[in-house]
XYZ file of C-alpha atoms in Angstrom:
507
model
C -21.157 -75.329 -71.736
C -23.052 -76.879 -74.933
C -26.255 -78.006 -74.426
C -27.142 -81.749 -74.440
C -29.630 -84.060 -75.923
C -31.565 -86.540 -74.274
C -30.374 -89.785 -74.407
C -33.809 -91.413 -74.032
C -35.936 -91.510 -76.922
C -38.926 -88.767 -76.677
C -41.289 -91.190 -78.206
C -43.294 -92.675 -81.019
C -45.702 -89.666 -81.122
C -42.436 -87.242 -82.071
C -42.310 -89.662 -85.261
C -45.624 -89.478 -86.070
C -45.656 -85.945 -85.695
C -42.676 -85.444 -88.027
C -44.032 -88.000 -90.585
C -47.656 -86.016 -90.368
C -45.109 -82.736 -91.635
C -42.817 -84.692 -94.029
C -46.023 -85.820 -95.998
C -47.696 -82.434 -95.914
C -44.527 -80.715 -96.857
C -43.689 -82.866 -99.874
C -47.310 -83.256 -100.903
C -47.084 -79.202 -101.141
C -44.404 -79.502 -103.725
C -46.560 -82.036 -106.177
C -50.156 -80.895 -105.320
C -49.781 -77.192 -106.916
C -49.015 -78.523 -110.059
C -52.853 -79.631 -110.084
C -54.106 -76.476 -109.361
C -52.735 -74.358 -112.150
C -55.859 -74.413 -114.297
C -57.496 -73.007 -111.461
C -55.335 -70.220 -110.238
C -54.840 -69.194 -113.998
C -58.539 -67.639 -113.297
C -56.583 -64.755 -111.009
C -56.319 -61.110 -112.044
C -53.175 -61.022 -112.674
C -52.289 -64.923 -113.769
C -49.904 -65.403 -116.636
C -47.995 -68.160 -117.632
C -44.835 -66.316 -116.205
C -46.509 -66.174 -112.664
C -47.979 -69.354 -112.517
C -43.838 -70.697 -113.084
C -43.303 -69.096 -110.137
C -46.013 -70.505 -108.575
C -43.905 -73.644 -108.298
C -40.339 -72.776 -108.570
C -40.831 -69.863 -105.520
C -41.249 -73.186 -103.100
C -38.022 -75.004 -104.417
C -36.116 -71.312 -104.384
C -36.865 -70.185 -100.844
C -36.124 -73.535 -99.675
C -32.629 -73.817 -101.124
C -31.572 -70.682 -99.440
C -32.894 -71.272 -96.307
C -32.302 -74.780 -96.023
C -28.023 -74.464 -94.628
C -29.576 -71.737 -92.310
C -31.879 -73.509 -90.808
C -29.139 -76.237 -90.279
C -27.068 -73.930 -88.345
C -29.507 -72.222 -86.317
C -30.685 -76.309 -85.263
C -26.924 -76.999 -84.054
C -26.961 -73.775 -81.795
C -30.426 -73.407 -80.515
C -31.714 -77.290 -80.817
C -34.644 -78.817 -82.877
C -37.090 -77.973 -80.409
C -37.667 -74.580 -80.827
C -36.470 -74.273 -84.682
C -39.490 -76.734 -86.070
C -42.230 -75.220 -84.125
C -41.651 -71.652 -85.226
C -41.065 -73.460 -88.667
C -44.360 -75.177 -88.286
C -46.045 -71.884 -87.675
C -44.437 -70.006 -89.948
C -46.083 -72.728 -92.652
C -49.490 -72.875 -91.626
C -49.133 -68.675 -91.637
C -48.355 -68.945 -94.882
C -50.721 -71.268 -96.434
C -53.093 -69.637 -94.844
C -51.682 -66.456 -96.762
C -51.824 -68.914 -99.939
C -55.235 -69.770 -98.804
C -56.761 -66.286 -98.725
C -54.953 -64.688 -101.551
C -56.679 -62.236 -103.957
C -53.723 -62.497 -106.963
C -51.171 -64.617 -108.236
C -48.565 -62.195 -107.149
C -49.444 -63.069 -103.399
C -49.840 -66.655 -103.964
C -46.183 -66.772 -105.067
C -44.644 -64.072 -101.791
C -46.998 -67.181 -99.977
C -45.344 -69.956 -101.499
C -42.300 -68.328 -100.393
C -42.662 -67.985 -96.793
C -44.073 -71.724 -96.953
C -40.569 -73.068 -98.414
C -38.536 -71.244 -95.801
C -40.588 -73.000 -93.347
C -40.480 -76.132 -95.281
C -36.848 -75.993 -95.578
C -36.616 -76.235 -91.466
C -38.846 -78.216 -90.733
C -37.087 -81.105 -93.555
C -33.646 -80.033 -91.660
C -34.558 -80.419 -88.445
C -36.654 -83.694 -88.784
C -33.710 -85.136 -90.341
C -31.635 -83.834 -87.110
C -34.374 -84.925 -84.734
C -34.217 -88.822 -85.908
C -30.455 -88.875 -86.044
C -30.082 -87.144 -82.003
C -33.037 -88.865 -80.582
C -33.836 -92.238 -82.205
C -30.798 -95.127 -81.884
C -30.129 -98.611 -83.704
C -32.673 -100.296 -84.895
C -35.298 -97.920 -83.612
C -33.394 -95.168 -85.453
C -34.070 -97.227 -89.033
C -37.749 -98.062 -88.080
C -38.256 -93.947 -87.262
C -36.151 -92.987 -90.751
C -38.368 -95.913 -92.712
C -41.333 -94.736 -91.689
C -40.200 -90.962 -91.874
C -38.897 -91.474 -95.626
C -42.259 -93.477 -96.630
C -44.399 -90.751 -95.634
C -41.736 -88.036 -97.272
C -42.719 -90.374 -101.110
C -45.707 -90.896 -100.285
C -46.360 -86.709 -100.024
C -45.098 -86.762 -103.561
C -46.948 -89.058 -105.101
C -50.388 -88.520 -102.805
C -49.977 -84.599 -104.202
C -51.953 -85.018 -107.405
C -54.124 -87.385 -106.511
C -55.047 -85.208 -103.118
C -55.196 -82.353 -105.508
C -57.188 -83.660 -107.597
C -60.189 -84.902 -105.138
C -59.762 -81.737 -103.785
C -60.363 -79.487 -106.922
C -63.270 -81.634 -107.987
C -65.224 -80.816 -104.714
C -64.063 -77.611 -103.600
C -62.070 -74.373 -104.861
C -58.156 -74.213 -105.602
C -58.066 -71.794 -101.440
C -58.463 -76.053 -100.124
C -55.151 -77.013 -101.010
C -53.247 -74.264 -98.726
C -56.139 -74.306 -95.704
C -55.721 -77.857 -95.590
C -52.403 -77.379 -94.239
C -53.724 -74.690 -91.689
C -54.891 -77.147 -88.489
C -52.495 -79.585 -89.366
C -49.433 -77.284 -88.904
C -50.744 -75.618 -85.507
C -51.300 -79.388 -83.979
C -47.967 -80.539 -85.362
C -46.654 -77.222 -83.894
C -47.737 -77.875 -80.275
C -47.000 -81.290 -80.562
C -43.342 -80.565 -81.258
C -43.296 -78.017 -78.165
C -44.852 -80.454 -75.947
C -43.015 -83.843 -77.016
C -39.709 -82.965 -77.587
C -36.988 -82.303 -74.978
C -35.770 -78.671 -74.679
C -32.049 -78.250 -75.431
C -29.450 -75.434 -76.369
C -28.041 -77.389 -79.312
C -24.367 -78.848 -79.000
C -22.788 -76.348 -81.185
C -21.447 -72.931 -79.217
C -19.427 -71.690 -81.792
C -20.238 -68.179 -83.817
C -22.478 -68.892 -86.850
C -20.440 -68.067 -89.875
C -22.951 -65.905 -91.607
C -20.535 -65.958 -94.692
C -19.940 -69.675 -95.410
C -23.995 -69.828 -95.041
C -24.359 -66.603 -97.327
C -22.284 -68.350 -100.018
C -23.644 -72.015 -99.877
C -27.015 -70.413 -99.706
C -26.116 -68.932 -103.035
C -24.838 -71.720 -104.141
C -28.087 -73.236 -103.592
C -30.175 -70.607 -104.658
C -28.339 -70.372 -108.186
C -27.646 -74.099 -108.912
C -31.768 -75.022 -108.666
C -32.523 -71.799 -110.463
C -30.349 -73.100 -113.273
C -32.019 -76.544 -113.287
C -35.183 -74.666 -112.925
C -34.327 -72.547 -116.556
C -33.062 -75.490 -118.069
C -36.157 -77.825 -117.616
C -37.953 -74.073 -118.887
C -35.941 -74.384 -121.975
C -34.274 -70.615 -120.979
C -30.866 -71.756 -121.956
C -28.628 -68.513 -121.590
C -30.395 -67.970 -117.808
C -29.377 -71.544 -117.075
C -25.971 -70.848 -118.642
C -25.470 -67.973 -116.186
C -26.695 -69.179 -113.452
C -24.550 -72.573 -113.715
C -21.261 -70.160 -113.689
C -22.762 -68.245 -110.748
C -23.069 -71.582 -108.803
C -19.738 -73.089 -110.520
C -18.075 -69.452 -108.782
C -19.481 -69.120 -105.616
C -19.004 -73.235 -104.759
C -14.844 -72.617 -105.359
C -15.270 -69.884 -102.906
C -17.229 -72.139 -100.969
C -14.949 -74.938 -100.588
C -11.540 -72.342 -100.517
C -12.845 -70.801 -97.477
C -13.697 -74.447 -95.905
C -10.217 -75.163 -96.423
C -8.442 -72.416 -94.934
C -7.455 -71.735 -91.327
C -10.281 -69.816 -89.918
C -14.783 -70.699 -89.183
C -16.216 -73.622 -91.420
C -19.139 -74.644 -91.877
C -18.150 -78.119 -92.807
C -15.505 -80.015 -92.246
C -13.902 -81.442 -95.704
C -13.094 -84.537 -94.120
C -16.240 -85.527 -94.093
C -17.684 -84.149 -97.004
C -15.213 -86.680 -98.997
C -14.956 -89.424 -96.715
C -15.746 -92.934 -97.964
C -18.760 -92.892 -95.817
C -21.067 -90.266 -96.587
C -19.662 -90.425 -100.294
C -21.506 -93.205 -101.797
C -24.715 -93.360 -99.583
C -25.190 -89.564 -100.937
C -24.869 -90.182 -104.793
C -27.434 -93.450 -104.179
C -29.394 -90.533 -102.561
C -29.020 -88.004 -105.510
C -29.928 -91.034 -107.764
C -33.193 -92.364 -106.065
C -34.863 -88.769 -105.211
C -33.737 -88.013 -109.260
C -35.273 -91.153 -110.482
C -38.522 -89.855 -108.551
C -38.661 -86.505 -109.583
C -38.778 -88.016 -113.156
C -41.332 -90.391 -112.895
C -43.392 -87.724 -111.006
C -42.911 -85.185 -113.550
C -43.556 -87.587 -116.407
C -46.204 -89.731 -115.669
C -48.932 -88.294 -114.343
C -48.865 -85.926 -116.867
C -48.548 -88.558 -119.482
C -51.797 -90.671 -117.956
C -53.764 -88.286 -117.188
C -53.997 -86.318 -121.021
C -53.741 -89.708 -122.382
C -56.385 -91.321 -120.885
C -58.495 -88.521 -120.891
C -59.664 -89.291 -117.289
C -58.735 -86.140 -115.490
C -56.018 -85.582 -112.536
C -58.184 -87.474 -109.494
C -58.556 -91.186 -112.134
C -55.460 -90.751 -113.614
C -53.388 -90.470 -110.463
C -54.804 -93.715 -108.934
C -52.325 -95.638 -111.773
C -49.765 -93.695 -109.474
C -50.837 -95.163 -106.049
C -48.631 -98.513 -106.542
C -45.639 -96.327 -105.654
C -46.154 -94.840 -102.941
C -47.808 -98.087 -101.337
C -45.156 -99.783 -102.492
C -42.775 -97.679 -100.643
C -44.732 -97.622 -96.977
C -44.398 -101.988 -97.906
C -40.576 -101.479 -98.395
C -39.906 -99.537 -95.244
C -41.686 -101.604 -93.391
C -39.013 -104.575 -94.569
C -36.504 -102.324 -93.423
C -37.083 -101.352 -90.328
C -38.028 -105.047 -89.151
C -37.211 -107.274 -91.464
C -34.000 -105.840 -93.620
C -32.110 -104.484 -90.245
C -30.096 -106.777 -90.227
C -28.467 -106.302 -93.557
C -25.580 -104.269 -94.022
C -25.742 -100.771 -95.398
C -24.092 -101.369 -98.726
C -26.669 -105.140 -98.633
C -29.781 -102.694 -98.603
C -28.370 -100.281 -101.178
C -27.576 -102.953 -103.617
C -30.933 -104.534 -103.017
C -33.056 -100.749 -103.256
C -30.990 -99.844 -106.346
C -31.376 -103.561 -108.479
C -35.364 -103.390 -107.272
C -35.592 -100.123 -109.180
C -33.298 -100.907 -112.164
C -36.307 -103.809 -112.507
C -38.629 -101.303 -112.228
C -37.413 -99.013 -115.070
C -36.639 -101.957 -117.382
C -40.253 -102.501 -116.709
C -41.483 -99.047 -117.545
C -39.364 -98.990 -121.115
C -41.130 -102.207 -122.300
C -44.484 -99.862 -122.030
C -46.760 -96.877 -123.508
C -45.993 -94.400 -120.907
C -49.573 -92.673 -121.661
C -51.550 -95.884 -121.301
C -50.679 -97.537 -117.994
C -50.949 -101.664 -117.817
C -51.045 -103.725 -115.573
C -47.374 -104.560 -116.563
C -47.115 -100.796 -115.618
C -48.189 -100.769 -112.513
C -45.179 -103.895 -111.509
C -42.835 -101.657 -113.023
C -43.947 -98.379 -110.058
C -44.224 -101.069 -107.559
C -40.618 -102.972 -108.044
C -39.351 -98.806 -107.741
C -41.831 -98.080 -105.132
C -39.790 -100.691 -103.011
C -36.454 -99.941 -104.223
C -37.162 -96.339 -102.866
C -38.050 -97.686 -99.596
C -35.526 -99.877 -99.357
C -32.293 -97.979 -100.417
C -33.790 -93.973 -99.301
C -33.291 -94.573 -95.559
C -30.501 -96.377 -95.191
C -28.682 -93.564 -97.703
C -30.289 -91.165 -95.560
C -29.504 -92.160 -92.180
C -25.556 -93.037 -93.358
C -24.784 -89.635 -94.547
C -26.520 -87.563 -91.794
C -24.876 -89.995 -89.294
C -21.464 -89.123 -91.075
C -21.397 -85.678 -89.779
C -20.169 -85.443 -86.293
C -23.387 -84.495 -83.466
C -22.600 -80.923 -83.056
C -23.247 -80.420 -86.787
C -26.283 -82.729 -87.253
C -28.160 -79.588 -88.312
C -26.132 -78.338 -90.890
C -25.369 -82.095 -91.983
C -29.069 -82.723 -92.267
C -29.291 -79.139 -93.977
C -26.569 -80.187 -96.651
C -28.457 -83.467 -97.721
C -31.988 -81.931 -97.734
C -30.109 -79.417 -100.377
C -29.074 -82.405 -102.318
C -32.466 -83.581 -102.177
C -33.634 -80.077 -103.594
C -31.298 -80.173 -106.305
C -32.043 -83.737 -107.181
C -35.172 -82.714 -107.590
C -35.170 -80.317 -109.790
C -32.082 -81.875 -111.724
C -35.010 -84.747 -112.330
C -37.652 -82.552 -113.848
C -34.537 -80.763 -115.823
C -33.267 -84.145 -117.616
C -37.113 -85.006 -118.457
C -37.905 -81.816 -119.679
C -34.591 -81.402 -121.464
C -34.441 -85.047 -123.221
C -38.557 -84.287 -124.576
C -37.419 -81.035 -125.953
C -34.669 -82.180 -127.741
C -36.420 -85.569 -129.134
C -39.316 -83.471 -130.244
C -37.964 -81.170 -131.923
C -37.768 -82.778 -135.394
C -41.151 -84.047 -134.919
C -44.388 -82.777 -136.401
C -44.980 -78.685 -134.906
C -46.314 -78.303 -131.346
C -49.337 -76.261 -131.193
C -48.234 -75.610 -127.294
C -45.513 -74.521 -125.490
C -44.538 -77.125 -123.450
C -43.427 -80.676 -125.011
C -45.135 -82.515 -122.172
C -48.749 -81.342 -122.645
C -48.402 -81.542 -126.035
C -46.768 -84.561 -126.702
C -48.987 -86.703 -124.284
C -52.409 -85.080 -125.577
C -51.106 -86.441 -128.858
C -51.118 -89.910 -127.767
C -54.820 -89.534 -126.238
C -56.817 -92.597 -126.333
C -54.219 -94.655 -127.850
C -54.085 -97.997 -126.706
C -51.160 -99.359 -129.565
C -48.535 -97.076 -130.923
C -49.355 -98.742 -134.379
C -50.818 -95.683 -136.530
C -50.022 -93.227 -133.887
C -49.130 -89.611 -135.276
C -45.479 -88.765 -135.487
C -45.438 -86.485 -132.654
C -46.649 -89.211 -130.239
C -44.054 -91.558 -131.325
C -41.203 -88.688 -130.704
C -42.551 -88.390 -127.610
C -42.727 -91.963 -126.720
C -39.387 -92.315 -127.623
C -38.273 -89.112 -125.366
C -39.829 -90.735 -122.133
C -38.106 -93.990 -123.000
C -34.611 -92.332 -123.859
C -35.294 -90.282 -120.042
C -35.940 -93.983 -118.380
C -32.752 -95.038 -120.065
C -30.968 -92.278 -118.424
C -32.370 -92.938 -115.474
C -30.949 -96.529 -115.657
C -27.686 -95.744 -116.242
C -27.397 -93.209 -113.768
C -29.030 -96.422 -111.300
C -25.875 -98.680 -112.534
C -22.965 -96.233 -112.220
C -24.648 -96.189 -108.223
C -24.181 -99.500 -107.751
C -20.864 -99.529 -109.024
C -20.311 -97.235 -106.081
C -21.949 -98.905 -103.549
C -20.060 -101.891 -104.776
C -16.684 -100.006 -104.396
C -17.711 -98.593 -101.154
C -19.066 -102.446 -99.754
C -15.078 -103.487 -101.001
C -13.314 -100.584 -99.107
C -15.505 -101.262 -95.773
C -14.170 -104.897 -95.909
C -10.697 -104.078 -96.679
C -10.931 -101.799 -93.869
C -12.293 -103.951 -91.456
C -9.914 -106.988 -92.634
C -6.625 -104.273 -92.296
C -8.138 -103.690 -88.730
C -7.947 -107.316 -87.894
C -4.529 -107.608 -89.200
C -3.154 -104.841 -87.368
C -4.568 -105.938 -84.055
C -3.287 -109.386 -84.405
C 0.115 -107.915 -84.988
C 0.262 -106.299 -82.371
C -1.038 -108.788 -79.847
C 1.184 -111.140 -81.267
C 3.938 -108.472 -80.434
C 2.611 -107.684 -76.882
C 3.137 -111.754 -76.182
C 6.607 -111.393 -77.527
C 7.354 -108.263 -75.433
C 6.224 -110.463 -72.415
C 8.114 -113.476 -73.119
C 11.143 -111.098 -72.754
């Protein structure tokens, strides 16, 4: 017989816990970036390696990410996250101690397969354990503290490299992991999982490559390694028919169709894929862009980025005991206008000076991501039925991954091609060098023709950005009208037939 989950809640300290390994987790993905000046300095550093330095974190955790899923709805979340737990702290410690580049990247590795199941089965954790309105404060807070780690990475980094060696941005993880790990064994209720059936070790195989080659193609693409990206979009385009052909026919699945393309996990996912995209943008663009245009290195320069984050813990906050009452498609619509404000904001500005008027642009996204993330979040893990909450949470935590790198892919993408009429870039990457050409420059007036391509680039990627905002609440707004049609049908059917049950009795 399956195994059960507790019906009682295991507590406030099981959120905390998860939120404490949310924030480390996604602070791991940002914070690196920070550090490649300094682990350039290893023997066997170049440019290459140090790529892989971040990509090998995104990579490991796409494959492992539907695996982990599975393994949660057969053995339960208990046991899954604290091995995962361990398994990171191992490996930053590995990171930690490393003597070459080579062994900082097999590190980085191990840390994203851990990464990838302890995301899953947090997600699986809050949707099982947590109900109603308890469920939205525990995915409000969870979701803060996941943006927060993304934003806090730099600026953590930064502090960190200007009082101590690049080794302090790996051991900080070390104690933090082993508490979080015996918290999890000690706070959350053993259980077998609800699942019993086999694991279908091909439909994970091929999604996992599916994975794997989809954010390596995003990955080449924001690297400006077209034919790679080329190839490895067919490999994903192949393996995702033979993906959804096998889901179809008659023997395992994975997933169930229905409720891949059902009305409601449909809509709540693409306002997912939209906000984590919009984030991975503005992450990948602007602290770049303030911190070689102001000149103030990474630990200044990221305090401009501190009103979105804040802004985010504000919003969740509203939504977990203010906003609860709102409908689903209510909270979407009001996450999604908050950050179309945002970017409208953002366009009126010099993206490597930051204004006040700046800093009310991050803050009007800041609380349209903590507004619209859970609720999108909690709707399309709580579309899957409970004996695949682990795969279900795996599935969206690979959207998340691909959203992510899709975002740094568009940016990177939309620089290249609007710089590359502009005056000769005496670096390779049109980032560095089109921000250090706007250095100190408080007007655009005067400003050399490189800056104003580049400019122009960030302002054409928060353009994208908007549109792709718009077409999700055209969604959301189709999705709100089908809800209500439903609902009014439902009415209409059950007055019919009460009003035939009186007739049958009359008889």
């Amino acid at each position: 017989m399956p195994g059960t989950y507790s019906p009682q809640s295991p507590g406030k300290i099981v959120v905390l816990t998860l939120c404490v390994l949310v924030f480390i987790l996604n602070m791991d993905i940002t914070i690196v970036n920070v550090a490649l000046p300094s682990l350039s300095s290893l023997p066997d550093a170049t440019d290459a390696k140090l790529q892989w330095v971040v990509a090998s974190y995104a990579l490991a955790a796409s494959v492992a990410v539907i695996p982990s899923g599975a393994l949660l709805d057969r053995y339960g979340p208990r046991w899954v996250l604290a091995g995962a737990t361990i398994l990171f702290g191992i490996a930053s410690l590995g990171a930690a101690l490393s003597p070459s580049a080579t062994t900082v990247i097999i590190s980085r590795v191990a840390m994203g397969l851990g990464s990838s199941a302890i995301l899953t089965g947090s997600i699986a954790a809050l949707t099982l354990y947590y109900q109603d309105q308890q469920k939205a404060r525990a995915f409000g807070l969870w979701s803060a503290c996941a943006a927060a780690g993304l934003c806090a990475g730099p600026l953590i980094g930064g502090w960190l490299l200007s009082v101590a060696s690049w080794d302090m941005i790996f051991l900080l993880n070390v104690p933090l992991s082993v508490i979080a790990g015996i918290t999890v064994v000690y706070t959350i209720p053993a259980s077998k999982g609800l699942s019993e059936n086999k694991l279908d070790i091909i439909s994970i195989s091929v999604l996992s490559f599916v994975l794997l080659t989809g954010v390596t193609g995003l990955i080449e693409l924001g690297a400006e390694r077209v034919p790679s990206a080329v190839a490895m979009a067919a490999c994903c385009a192949a393996s995702l028919v033979l993906f959804l052909v096998r889901q179809r026919g008659s023997g395992p699945r994975l997933l169930d169709p229905r409720v891949l393309w059902s009305g409601t996990m449909l809509a709540p996912l693409f306002v997912l894929v939209v906000l984590f995209t919009v984030m991975a943008i503005i992450l990948f663009l602007l602290p770049s862009s303030f911190e070689l245009g102001l000149d103030q290195g990474p630990f200044l320069s990221s305090l401009y980025i501190l009103p979105l984050p804040l802004a985010i813990a504000v919003a969740t906050l509203l939504g977990g005991y203010v906003l609860h009452r709102i409908t689903a498609t209510g909270s979407l619509c009001i996450g999604l206008v908050a950050v179309a404000i945002g970017l409208l904001v953002l366009m009126s500005q010099n993206p490597t000076n930051p204004s006040a008027v700046t800093l009310i642009g991050l803050t009007f996204i800041g609380l349209g991501v903590g507004i619209g993330q859970p609720v999108a979040l909690q709707t399309s893990v709580g579309a899957f039925d409970p004996a695949q909450r682990g795969v279900g949470s795996g599935f969206v935590n690979s959207i998340r991954l691909v959203a992510n790198a899709a975002g740094a892919a568009i940016a990177g993408g939309v620089l290249t091609l609007t710089m590359a009429d502009s005056e000769p870039l005496d670096v390779s990457n049109s980032l560095v060098g089109g921000a250090s050409s706007c250095r100190m420059s408080d007007s655009l007036t005067g400003a050399s023709e490189l800056c104003i391509a580049y400019v122009d680039g960030v302002k054409i990627v928060f353009l994208l950005s908007l549109a792709l905002v718009f077409a999700a609440l055209l969604a959301v707004s189709i999705w709100g009208l089908v809800l209500r049609q439903g609902r009014t049908d439902s009415v209409s059917v059950g007055k019919a037939q009460e009003g035939e049950g009186k007739t049958w009795q009359k008889r």
